[in-house]
Coordinates of C-alpha atoms in Angstrom, one line a residue:
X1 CA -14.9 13.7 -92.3
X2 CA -15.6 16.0 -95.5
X3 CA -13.3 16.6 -97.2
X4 CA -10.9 13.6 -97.3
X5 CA -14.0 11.5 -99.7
X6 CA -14.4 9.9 -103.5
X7 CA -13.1 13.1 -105.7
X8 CA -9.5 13.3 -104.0
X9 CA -7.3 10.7 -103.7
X10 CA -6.2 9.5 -100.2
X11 CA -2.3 9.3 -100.5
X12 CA 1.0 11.3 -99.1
X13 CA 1.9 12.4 -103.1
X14 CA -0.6 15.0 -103.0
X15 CA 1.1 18.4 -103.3
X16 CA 3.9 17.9 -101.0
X17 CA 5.1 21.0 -98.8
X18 CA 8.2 22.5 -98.8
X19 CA 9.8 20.0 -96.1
X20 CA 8.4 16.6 -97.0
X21 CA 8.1 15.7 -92.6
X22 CA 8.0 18.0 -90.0
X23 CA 10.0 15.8 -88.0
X24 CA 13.3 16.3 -90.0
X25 CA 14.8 19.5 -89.7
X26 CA 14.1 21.7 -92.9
X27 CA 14.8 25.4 -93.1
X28 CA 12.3 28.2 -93.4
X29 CA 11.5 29.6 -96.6
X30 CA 11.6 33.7 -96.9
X31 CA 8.6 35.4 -98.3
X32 CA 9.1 37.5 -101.1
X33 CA 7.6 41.2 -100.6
X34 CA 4.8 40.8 -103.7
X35 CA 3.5 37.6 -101.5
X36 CA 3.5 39.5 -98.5
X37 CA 1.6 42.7 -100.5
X38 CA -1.0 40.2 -101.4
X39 CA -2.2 39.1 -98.1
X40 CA -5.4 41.1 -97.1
X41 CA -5.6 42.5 -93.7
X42 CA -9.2 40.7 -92.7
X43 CA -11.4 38.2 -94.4
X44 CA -15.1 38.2 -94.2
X45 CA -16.4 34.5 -93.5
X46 CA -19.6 33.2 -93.6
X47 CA -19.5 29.9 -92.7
X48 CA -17.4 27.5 -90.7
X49 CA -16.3 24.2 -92.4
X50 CA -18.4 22.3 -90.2
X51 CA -21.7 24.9 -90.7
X52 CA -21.3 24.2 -94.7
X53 CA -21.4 20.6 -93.7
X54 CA -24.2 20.5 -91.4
X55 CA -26.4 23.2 -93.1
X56 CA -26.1 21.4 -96.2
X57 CA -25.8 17.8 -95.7
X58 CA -29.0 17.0 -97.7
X59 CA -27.8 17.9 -100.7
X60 CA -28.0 15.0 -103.5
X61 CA -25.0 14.0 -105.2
X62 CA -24.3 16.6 -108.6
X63 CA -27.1 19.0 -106.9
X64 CA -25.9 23.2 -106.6
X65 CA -27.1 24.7 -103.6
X66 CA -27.5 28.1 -105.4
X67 CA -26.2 29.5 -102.4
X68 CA -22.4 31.5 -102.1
X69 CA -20.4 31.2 -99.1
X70 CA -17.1 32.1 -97.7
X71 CA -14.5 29.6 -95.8
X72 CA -11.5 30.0 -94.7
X73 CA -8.8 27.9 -93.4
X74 CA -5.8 25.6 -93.7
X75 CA -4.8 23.4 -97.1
X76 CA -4.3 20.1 -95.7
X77 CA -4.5 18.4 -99.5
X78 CA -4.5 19.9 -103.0
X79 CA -4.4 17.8 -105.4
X80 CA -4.7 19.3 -108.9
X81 CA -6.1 16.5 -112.0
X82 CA -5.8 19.0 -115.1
X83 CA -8.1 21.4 -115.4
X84 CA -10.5 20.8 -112.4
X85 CA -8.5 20.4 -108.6
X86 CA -9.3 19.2 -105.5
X87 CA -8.2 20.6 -102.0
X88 CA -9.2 19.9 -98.7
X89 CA -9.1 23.2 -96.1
X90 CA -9.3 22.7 -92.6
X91 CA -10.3 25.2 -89.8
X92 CA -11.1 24.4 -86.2
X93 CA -14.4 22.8 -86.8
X94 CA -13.5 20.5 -89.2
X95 CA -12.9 20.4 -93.1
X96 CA -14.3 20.8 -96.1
X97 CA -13.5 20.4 -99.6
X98 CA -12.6 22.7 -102.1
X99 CA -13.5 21.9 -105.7
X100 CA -12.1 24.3 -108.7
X101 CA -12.8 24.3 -112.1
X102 CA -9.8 26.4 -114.6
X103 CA -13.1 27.9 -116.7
X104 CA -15.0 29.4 -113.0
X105 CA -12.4 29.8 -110.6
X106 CA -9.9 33.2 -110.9
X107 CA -6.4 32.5 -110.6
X108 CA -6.8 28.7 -111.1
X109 CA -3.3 28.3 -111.8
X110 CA -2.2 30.1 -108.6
X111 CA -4.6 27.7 -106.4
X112 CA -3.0 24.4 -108.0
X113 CA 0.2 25.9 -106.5
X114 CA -0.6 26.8 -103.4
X115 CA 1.6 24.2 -100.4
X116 CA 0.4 22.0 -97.8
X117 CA -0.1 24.2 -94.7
X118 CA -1.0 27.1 -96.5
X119 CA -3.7 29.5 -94.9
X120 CA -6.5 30.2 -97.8
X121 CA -9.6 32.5 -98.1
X122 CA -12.7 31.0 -100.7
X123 CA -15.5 32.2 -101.8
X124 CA -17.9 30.2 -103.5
X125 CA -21.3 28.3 -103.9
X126 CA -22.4 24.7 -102.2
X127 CA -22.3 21.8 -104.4
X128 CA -22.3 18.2 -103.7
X129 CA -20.2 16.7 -106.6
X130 CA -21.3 13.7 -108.8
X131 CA -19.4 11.6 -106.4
X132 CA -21.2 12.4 -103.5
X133 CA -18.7 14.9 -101.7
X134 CA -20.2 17.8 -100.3
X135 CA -17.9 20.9 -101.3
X136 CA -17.4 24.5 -102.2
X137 CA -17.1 25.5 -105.8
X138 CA -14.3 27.7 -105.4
X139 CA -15.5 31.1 -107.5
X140 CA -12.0 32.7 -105.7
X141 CA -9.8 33.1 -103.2
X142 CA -7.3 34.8 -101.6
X143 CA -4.1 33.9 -99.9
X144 CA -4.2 34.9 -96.0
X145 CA -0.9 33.4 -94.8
X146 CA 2.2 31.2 -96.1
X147 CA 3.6 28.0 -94.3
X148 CA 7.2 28.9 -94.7
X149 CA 7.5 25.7 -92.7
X150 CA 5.9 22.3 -93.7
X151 CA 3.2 20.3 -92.1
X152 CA 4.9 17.5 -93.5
X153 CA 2.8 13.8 -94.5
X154 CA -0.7 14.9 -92.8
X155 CA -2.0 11.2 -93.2
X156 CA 0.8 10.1 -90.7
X157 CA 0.2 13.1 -88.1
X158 CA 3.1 14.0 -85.8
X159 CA 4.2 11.5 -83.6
X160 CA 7.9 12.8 -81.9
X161 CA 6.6 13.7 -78.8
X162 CA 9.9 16.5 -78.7
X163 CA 7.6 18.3 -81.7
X164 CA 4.6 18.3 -80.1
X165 CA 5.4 19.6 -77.3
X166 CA 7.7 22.0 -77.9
X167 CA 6.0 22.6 -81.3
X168 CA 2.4 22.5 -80.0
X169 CA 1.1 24.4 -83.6
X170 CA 2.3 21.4 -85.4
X171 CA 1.1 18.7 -83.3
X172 CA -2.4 20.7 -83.1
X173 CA -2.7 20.7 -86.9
X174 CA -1.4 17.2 -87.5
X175 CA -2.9 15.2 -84.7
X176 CA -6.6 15.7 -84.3
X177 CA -6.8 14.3 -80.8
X178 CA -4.5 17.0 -79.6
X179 CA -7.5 19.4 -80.6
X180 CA -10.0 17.6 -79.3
X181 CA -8.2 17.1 -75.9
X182 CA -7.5 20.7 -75.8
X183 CA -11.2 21.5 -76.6
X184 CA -12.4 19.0 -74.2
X185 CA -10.3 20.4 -71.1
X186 CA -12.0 24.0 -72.1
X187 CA -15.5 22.5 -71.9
X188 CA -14.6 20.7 -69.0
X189 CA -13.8 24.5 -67.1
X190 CA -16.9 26.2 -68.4
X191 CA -19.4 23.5 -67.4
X192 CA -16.9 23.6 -64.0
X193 CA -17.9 27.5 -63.6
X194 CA -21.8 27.1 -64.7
X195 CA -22.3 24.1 -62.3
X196 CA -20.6 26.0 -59.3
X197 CA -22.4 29.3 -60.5
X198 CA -25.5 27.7 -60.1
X199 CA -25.0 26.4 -56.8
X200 CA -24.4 29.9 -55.5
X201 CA -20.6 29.9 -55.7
X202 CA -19.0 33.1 -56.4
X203 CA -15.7 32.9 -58.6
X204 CA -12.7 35.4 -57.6
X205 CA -9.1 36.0 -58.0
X206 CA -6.6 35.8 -55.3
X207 CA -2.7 37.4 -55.8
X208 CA -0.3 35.2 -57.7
X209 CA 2.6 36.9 -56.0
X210 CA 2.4 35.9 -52.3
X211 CA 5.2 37.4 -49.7
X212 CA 5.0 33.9 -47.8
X213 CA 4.9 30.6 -49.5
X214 CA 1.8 29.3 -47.7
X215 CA -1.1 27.5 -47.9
X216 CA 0.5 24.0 -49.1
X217 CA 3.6 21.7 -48.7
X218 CA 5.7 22.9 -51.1
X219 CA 9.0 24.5 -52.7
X220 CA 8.2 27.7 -54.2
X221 CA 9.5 29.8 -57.2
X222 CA 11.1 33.1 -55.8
X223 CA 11.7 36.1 -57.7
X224 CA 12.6 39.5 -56.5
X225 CA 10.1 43.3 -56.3
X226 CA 12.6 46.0 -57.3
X227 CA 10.4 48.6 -56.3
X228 CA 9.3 46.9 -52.7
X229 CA 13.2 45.6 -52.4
X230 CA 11.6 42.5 -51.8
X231 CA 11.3 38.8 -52.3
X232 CA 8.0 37.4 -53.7
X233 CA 7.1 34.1 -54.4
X234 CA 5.1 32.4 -57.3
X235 CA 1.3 31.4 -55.2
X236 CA 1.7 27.4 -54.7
X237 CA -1.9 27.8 -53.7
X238 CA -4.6 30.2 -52.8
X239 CA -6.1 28.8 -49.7
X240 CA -5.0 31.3 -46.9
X241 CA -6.5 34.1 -49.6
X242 CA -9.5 32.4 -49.8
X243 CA -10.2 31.7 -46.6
X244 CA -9.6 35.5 -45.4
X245 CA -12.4 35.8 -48.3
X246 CA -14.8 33.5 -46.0
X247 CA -14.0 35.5 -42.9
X248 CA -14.9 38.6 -44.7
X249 CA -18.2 37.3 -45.5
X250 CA -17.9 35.3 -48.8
X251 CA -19.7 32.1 -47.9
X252 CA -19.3 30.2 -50.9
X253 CA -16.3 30.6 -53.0
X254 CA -14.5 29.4 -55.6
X255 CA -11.1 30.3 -58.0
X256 CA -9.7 28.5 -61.0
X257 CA -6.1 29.5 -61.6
X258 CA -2.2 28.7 -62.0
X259 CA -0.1 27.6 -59.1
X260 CA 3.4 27.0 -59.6
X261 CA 5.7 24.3 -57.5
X262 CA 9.2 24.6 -58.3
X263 CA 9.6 20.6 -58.3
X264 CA 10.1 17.6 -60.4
X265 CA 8.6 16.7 -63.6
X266 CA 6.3 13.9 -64.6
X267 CA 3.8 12.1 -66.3
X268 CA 1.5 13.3 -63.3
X269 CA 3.2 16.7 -62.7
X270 CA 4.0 19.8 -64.5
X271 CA 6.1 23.0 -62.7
X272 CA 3.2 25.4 -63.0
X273 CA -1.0 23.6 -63.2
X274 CA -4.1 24.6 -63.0
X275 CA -6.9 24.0 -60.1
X276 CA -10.3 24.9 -58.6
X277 CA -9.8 25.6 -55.2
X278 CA -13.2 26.5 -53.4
X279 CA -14.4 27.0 -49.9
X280 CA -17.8 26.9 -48.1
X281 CA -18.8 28.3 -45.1
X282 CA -21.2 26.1 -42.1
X283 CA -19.5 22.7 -43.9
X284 CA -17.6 20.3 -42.9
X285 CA -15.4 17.7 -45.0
X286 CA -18.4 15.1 -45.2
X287 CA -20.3 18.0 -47.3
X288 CA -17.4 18.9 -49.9
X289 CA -17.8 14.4 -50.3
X290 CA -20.9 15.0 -51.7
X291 CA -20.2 18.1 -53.6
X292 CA -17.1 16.4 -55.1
X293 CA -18.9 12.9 -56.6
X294 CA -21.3 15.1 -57.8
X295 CA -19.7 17.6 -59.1
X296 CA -16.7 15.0 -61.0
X297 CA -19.7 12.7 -61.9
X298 CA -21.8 15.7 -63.5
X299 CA -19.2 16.8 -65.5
X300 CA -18.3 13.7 -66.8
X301 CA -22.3 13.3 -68.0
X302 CA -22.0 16.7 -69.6
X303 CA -18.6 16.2 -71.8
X304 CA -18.9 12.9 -72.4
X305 CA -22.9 12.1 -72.0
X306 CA -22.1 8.8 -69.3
X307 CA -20.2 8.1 -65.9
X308 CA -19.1 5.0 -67.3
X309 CA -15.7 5.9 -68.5
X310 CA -12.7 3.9 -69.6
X311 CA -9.5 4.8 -68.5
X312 CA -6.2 3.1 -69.8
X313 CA -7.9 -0.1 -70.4
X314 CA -9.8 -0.3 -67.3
X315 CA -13.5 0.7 -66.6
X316 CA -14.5 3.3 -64.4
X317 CA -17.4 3.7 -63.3
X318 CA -17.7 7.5 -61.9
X319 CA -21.4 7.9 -60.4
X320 CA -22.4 8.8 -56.8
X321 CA -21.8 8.2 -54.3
X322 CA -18.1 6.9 -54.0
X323 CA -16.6 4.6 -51.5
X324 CA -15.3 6.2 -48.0
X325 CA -12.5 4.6 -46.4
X326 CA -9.6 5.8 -44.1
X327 CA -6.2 5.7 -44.7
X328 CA -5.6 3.3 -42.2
X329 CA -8.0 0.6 -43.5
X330 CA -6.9 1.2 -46.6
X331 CA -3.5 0.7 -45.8
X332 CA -4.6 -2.8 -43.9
X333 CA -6.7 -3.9 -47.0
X334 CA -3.4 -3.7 -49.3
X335 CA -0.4 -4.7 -46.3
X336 CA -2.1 -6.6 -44.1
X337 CA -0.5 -4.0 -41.4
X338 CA -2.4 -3.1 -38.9
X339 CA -0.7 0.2 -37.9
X340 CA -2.1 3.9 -37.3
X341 CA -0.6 6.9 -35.3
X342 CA -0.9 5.5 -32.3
X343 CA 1.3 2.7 -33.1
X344 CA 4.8 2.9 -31.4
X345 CA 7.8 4.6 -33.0
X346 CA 9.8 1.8 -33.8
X347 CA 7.3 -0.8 -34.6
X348 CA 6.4 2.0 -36.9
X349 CA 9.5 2.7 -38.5
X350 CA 10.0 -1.5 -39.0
X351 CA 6.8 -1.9 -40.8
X352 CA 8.2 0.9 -43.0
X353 CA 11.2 -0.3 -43.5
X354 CA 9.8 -3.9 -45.0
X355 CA 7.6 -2.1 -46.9
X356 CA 10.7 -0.1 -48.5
X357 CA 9.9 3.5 -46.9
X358 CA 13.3 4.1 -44.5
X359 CA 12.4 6.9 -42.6
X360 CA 14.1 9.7 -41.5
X361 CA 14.6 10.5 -38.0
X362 CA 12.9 13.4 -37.7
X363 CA 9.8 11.8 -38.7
X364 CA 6.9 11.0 -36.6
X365 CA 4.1 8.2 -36.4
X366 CA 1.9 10.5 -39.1
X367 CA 4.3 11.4 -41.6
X368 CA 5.9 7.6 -41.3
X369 CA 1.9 6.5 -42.0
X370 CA 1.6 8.8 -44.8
X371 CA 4.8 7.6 -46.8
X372 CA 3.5 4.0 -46.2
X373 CA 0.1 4.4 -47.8
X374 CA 2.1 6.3 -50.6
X375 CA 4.8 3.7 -51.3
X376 CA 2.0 0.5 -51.0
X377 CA -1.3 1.7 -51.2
X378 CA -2.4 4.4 -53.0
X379 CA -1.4 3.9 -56.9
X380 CA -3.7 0.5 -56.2
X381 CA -6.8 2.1 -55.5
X382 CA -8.8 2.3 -58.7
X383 CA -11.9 3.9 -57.1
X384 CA -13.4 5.9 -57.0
X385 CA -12.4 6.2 -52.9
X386 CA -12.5 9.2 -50.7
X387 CA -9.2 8.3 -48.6
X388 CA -10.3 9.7 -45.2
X389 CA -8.8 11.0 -41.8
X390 CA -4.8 11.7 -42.3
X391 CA -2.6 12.2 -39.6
X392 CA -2.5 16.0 -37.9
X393 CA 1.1 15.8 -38.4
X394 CA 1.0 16.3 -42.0
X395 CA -2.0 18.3 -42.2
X396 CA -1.2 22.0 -40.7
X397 CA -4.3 23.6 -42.0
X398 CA -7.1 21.3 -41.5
X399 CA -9.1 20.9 -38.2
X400 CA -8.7 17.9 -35.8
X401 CA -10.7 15.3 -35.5
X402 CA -13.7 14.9 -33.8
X403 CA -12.7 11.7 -32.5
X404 CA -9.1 11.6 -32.4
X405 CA -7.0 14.6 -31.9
X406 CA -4.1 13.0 -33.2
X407 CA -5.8 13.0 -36.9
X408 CA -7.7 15.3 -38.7
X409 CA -10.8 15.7 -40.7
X410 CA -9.1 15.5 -44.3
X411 CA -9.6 13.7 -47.4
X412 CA -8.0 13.1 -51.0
X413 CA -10.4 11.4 -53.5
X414 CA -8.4 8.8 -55.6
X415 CA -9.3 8.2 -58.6
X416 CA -7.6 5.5 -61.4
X417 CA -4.9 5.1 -58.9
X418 CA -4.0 9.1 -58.9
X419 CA -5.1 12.1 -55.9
X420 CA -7.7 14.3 -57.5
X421 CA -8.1 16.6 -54.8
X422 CA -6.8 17.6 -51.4
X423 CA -9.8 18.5 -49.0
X424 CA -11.0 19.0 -45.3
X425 CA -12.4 20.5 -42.4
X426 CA -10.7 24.0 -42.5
X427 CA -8.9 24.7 -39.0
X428 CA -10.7 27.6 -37.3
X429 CA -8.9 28.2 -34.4
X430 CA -6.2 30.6 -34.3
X431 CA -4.4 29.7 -31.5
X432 CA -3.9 26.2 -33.0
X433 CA -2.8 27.4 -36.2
X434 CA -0.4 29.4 -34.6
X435 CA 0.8 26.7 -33.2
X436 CA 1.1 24.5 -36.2
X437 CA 2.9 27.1 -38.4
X438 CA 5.5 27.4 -35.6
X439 CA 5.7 23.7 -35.8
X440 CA 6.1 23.8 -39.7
X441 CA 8.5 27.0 -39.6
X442 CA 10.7 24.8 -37.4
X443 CA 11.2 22.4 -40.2
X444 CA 11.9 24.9 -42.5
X445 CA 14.3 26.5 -40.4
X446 CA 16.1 22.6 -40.0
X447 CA 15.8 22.6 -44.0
X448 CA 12.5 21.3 -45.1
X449 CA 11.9 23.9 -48.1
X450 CA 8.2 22.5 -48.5
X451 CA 7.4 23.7 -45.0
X452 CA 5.5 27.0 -44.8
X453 CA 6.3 29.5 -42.7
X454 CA 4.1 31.5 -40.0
X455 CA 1.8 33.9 -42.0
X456 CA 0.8 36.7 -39.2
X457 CA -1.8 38.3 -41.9
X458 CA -3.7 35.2 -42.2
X459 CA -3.5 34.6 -38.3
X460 CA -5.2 38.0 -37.8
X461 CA -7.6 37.3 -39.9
X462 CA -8.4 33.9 -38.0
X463 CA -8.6 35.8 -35.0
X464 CA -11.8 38.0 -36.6
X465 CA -13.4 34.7 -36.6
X466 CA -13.5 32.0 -39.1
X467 CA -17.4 30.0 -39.2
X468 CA -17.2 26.1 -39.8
X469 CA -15.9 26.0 -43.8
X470 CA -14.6 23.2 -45.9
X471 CA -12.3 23.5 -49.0
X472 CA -10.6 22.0 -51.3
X473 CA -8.0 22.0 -54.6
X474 CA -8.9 20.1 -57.1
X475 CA -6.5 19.7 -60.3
X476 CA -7.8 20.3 -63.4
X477 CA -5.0 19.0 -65.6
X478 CA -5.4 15.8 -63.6
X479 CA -9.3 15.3 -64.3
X480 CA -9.2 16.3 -68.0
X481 CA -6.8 13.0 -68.4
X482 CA -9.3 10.9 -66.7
X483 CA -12.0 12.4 -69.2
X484 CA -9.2 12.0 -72.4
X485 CA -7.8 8.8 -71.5
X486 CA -4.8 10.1 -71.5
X487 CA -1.5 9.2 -68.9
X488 CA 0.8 12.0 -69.4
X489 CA 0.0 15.6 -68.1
X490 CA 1.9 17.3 -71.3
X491 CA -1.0 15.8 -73.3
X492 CA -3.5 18.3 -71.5
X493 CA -1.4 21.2 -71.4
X494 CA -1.2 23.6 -74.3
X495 CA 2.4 24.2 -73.8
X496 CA 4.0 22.3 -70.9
X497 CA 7.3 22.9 -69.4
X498 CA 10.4 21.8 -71.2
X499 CA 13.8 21.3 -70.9
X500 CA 15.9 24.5 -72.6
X501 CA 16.4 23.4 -76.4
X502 CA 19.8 24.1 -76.6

């Protein structure tokens, strides 16, 4: 990268900020009020660091450009050798060098003092030095902002994963992959929206404050409406919104938004995450297949120009079409059980048990079938798979069957062991969801606080009529790790939940 080349010298003794690591605990330093006087209220700049580098990367080594600019940015190295110094400054494109001479540059002296971390405005013209390293010929500058805080040894980046998480300004400024994964994931959403645009999706919002927690198995975050006197809850998804949407004539829609669970963290889940949840009117689960390959597979040729992907060591390979299989064969593939719903209770609940599920009583065949395939099955599929045809039991909002009423038409695409989506058939008929929410408000009532409730608004909707529609959630935090090679969900998240400091 420019910046880091032959005129300054690659080692942590160059200028070293106020704290020497960002790691140890240091304590801020105060800013005295002629510093804080001197700090302009705007800059004008020309010119990113990675626009001097492009626009001028012909230049010969010792040739002027004859042309001014203005950068601004970070000091990430400053490394003063008499009466010529060398600094490197850093914005979010990249980095150039800075290259001052005590006879052109004004207030020389204060530039060879200014710290590690330090925000800096420059003016002055192109040059490529004699050394070959392209760089700006600083005529002057002006301070825009202090580090009372150090950056600490910049060659060595940030590694305590307590700093840059909670700290995500450090981490972003030490560790360039941060950035990139960061920039990636905001690629990944607009080239989600244009590809979903362009199929004749329409985007909307839906209310994050929902007065039942519905639409997904779940425990919700609850929080009180002074002015209604009532309790809300935090949306752990947007279907039954949506899906009024469709009734209402939307035939194609989609959201991208936060949902919040008020469950366990992990390396695969975060309290509050981001989705695209999306429905489409005259489909059917076999449709939102294709749409889903495609959709995965095209975004992966336009951030990262290949479906052939590695992920954690292993290869990928993420073109269409993708394997279908149902849970059950799946489950006979990796067992060698041959089990599905229609398998007796307790020949059921023995296969589960050598298989280290011990199920409750209150289960039944599907959700004793479901906890199988999770405990054995799933985290070995490498896939690409679409795992088809789950049990109605666990599935209150999707359609039945065709072929057997005792499943329904549903599907979760796994990918590199991990769900990417939840999808299927959408249930249309009222009476039958009815029905099923009764069912699922039962088990809430016994004690199951992921089981939603009976929504009336959404069941008077249904009862306007619902068309044949598919939909699905798809998790966004979840697919940029497969595109970042990443394992951790905090990686992908700006700022993910923590434990309380103190």
């Amino acid at each position: 990268m420019s910046g880091t080349g032959q005129d300054a010298t690659h080692e942590p003794g160059a200028r070293a900020p106020r704290a020497s690591d960002p790691e140890m605990p240091e304590t801020p330093v105060t800013e005295t009020e002629t510093e804080t006087a001197a700090i302009p209220y705007r800059f004008e700049r020309t010119h990113s660091a990675a626009e001097v580098v492009e626009h001028w990367a012909s230049l010969a080594d010792g040739e002027e450009s004859g042309v001014e600019v203005s950068v601004a940015g970070r000091v990430m190295l400053n490394r003063p050798q008499g009466r010529l110094a060398f600094a490197e400054l850093r914005d979010w494109s990249g980095a150039i060098q800075l290259f001052a001479l005590a006879k052109v540059t004004k207030d020389f002296d204060g530039l060879t003092r200014v710290n590690l971390g330090d925000w800096v405005g420059v003016r002055g013209e192109v040059v490529r030095t004699k050394r070959g390293e392209l760089s700006v010929k600083v005529a002057e500058w002006s301070p825009l902002a202090r580090a009372r805080r150090g950056f600490g040894d910049k060659w060595r980046g940030v590694s305590d994963p307590e700093i840059r998480y909670r700290q995500r300004e450090v981490d972003l400024w030490a560790n360039e992959s941060s950035r990139h994964i960061l920039t990636l994931r905001s690629r990944l959403v607009k080239a989600m929206r244009e590809r979903l645009w362009a199929a004749g999706f329409v985007e909307v919002e839906t209310p994050i404050l929902h007065p039942i927690a519905g639409g997904a198995a779940a425990k919700p975050f609850v929080t009180h409406h002074n002015a209604l006197d009532a309790d809300l809850y935090l949306r752990i998804a947007p279907e039954l919104y949506l899906k009024r949407l469709v009734v209402g004539g939307f035939e194609k829609v989609f959201e991208i938004g936060r949902l919040f669970r008020n469950e366990g963290i992990s390396p695969r889940h975060n309290p509050e995450f981001t989705t695209l949840e999306l429905y489409q009117a005259y489909a059917d689960y076999g449709d939102l297949m294709v749409l889903i390959e495609e959709l995965v597979s095209g975004l992966a040729q336009d951030l990262l120009g290949t479906t052939t992907l590695s992920y954690q060591g292993r290869p990928l390979e993420l073109a269409a079409p993708w394997r279908r299989a149902t849970m059950v064969e799946l489950i006979t593939e990796h067992t060698g059980l041959k089990v599905d719903v229609h398998t007796p209770i307790d020949e059921l609940r023995s296969a589960a048990r050598a298989h280290g599920v011990t199920p409750d009583d209150s289960w039944g065949p599907g959700k004793i079938l479901v906890e199988v395939y999770e405990k054995t099955t799933e985290a070995e599929l490498w896939g690409p798979v679409f795992v088809m045809d789950y049990p109605a039991e666990v599935s209150p909002l999707a359609r039945r069957h065709r072929d057997d009423l005792d499943l329904v038409e549903r599907f979760e695409p796994v990918v590199a062991g991990r769900e990417l989506a939840n999808a299927f058939s959408e249930l249309t008929d009222p009476d039958d969801q009815r029905a099923r929410f009764e069912e699922q408000a039962a088990a809430h009532r016994a004690g199951d606080e992921e089981a939603n409730e009976v929504d009336e608004d959404y069941l008077r909707a249904l009862e306007y009529g619902l068309p044949p529609t598919a939909g699905f959630g798809l998790g966004i935090d979840r697919l940029t790790m497969l595109f970042s090679d990443v394992s951790n969900i905090r990686e992908v998240i700006a700022f993910p939940t923590l434990r309380p400091e103190h």
